[in-house]
Each structure stands twice: as structure tokens, then as C-alpha cells.
Coordinates of C-alpha atoms in Angstrom, one line a residue:
X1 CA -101.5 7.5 -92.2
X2 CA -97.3 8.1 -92.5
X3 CA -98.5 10.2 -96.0
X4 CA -100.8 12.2 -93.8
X5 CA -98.3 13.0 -91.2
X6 CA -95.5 13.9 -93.9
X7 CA -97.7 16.1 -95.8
X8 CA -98.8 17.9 -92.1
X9 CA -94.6 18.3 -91.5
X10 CA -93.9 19.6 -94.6
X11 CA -97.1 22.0 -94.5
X12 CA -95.7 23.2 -90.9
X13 CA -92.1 23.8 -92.3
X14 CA -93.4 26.1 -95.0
X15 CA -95.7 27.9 -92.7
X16 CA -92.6 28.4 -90.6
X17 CA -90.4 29.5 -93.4
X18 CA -92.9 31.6 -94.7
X19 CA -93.9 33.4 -91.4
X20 CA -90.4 33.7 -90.7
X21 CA -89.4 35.7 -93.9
X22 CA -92.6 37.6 -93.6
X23 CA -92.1 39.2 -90.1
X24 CA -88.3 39.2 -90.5
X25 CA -87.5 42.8 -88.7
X26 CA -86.7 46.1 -91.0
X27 CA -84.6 48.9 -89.7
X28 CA -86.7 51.7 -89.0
X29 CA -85.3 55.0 -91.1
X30 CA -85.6 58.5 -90.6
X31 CA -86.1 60.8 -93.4
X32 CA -85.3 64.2 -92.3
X33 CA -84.8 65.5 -96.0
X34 CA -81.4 66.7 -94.5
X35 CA -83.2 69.2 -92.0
X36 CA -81.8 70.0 -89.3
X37 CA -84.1 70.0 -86.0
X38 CA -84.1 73.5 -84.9
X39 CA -85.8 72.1 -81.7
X40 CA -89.6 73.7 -82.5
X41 CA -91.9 71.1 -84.8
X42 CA -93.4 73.5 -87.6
X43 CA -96.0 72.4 -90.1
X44 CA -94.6 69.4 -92.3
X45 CA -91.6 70.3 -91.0
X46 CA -90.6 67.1 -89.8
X47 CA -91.5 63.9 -91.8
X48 CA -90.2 60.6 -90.4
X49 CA -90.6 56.9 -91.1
X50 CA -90.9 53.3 -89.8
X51 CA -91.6 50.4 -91.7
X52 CA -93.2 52.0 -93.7
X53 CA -95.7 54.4 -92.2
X54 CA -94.8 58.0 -93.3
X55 CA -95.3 60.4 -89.8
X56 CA -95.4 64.1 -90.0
X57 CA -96.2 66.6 -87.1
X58 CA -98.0 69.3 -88.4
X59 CA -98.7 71.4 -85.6
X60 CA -98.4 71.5 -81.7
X61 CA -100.5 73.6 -79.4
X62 CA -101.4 73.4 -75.6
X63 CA -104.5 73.5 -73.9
X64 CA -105.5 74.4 -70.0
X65 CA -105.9 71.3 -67.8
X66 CA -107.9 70.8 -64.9
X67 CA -105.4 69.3 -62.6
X68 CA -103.1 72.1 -61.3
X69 CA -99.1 72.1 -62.4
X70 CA -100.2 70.3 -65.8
X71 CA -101.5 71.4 -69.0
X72 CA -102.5 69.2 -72.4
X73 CA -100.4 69.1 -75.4
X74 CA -102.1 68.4 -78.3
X75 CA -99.8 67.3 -81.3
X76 CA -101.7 67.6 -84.9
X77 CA -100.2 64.4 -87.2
X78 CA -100.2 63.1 -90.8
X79 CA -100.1 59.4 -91.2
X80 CA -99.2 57.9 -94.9
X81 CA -98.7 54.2 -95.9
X82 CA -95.9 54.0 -98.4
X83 CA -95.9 50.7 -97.9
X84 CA -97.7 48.0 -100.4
X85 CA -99.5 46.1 -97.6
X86 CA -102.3 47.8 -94.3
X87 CA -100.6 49.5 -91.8
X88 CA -102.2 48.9 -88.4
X89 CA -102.0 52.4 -86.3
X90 CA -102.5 52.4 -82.7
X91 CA -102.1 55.7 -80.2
X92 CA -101.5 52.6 -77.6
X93 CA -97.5 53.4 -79.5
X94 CA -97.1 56.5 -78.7
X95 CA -95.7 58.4 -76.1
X96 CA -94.7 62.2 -74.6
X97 CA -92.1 62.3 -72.8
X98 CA -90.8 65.4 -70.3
X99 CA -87.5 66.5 -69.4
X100 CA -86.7 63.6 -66.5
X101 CA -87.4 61.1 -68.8
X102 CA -90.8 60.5 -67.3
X103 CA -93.0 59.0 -70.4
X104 CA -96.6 59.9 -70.6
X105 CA -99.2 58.2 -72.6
X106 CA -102.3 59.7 -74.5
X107 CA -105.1 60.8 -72.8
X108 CA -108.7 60.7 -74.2
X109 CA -110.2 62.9 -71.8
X110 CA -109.3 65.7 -74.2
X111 CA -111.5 66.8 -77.0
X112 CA -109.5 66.1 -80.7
X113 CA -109.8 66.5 -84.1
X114 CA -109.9 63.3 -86.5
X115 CA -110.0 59.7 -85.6
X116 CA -106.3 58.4 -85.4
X117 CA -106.0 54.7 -85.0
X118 CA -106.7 51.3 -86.8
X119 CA -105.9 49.8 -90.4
X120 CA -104.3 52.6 -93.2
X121 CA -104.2 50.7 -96.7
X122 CA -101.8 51.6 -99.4
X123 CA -101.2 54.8 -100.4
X124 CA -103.6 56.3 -98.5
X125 CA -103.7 59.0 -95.6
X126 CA -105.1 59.6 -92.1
X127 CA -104.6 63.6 -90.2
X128 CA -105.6 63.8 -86.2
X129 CA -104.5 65.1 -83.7
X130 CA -103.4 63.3 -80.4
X131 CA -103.7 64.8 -76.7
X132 CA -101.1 64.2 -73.8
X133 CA -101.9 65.6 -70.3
X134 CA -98.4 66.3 -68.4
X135 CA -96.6 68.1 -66.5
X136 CA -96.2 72.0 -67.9
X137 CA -92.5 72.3 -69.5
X138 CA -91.1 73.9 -72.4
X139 CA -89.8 70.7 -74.0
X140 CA -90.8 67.5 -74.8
X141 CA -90.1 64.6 -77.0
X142 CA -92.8 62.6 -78.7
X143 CA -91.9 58.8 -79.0
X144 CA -93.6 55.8 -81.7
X145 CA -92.1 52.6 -81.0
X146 CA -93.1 49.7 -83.4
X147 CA -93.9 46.9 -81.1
X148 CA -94.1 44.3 -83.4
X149 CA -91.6 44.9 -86.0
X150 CA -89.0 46.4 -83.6
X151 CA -88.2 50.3 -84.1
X152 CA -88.4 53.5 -82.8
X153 CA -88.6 57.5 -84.0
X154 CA -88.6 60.5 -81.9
X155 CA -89.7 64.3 -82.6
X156 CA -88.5 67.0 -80.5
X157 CA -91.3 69.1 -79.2
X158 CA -90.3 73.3 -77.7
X159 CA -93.3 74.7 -77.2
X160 CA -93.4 78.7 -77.3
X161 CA -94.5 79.8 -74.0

């Protein structure tokens, strides 16, 4: 019986060492390829990553919506795994937020193109596009925060109007 309970201890031990170096948070980095932001997101214009996950904003365009003072801003993305394990993807991390700092999340009630969301293996890609209904302004700042492994990256988003 004192064998069995050993063994258990030092399985539990390992589990927690492992576990522990396995989710150990990585700083999220920003690859900008020494671009400056001119404020407008232009096709692969700007390419940023977290954890691994390659993001790119290909295109942004707005659509009519059917409450009054807001419109829909749909934002047209690349995902890529550079990483050697699945990347889980969720539009449940991501966010537009306006001028006052008011953060909006997406909304499904808009027609899309491509599926965004759920497991990306290695090396491979995903392109959809993901709808936000808010308030009508010029600017805008889209937002992915890595909930799990802590980090954030942020796209400036000037619309032409």
C-alpha cells in the first residue's frame, strides 16, 4: 500500500512539472517587418503574432446596419500556425473597439465569408472574414487577447469614408 501511494506522489509531481513547463507563458511579439502603421490596414499590410498564430488583415470594408447611428465593419483575416503544435482559434478573442474605448464583440447576425474559428494544425492556413456592428466612426482598433497563454495585439482600423 505505502509503494502504491509513492508511486501516485511521484506520478502527481511529474504531472505538475510537466504541465507547469508546458503552459509556462510566452511573450506575445509583433512582427511589423519594420512598417510603420500609416493608420489604414491595406492588404497583408499588417502581419502580427502571438504565440504562435501568424494574423494578417487583409481587407476592411463596412456594410449598412439596421439599427440607426451604427453600421457593420467587416474585417477580412489570414490565420497561419507557425507553431509545431494545433492552434485553437476562437472569434470569442476578439474585439473592435471605438474611439471612447468602448469594446465591441463580433456579431453573427451579419452575413461572412469563410468559417473562422476552432483547431489550425501546423503549417497550415485559415482566411474569413469577421463582422462587428458599432457605432459609425472613422477609427477603430481591432483587439486578440490570448486568454490562456496571456497576450495581446492590436491593428489600427481608419476607414475611408
Amino acid at each position: 500500500m505505502k509503494g502504491k501511494v509513492v508511486l501516485l506522489s511521484a506520478l502527481l509531481i511529474l504531472l505538475v512539472l510537466v504541465g507547469g513547463y508546458a503552459f509556462s507563458s510566452q511573450p506575445a511579439s509583433s512582427s511589423l517587418d519594420d512598417q510603420e502603421s500609416m493608420g489604414t490596414v491595406e492588404r497583408g499590410e499588417q502581419t502580427q503574432e502571438i504565440n504562435g498564430l501568424k494574423m494578417t488583415v487583409n481587407n476592411v470594408r463596412t456594410e449598412e446596419s439596421e439599427q440607426e447611428g451604427m453600421h457593420n465593419v467587416i474585417i477580412d483575416i489570414t490565420l497561419e500556425n507557425a507553431s509545431s503544435t494545433v492552434q485553437e482559434f476562437s472569434l470569442f478573442k476578439m474585439s473592435l473597439a471605438d474611439p471612447e474605448g468602448y469594446a465591441y464583440t463580433h456579431s453573427s447576425r451579419v452575413e461572412t465569408k469563410g468559417i473562422l474559428g476552432g483547431q489550425l494544425h501546423p503549417e497550415r492556413k485559415n482566411r474569413g472574414e469577421i463582422a462587428f456592428e458599432v457605432p459609425v466612426h472613422e477609427e477603430y482598433e481591432m483587439i486578440y487577447t490570448d486568454h490562456l497563454r496571456t497576450g495581446q495585439v492590436t491593428w489600427p482600423i481608419t476607414l475611408d469614408q
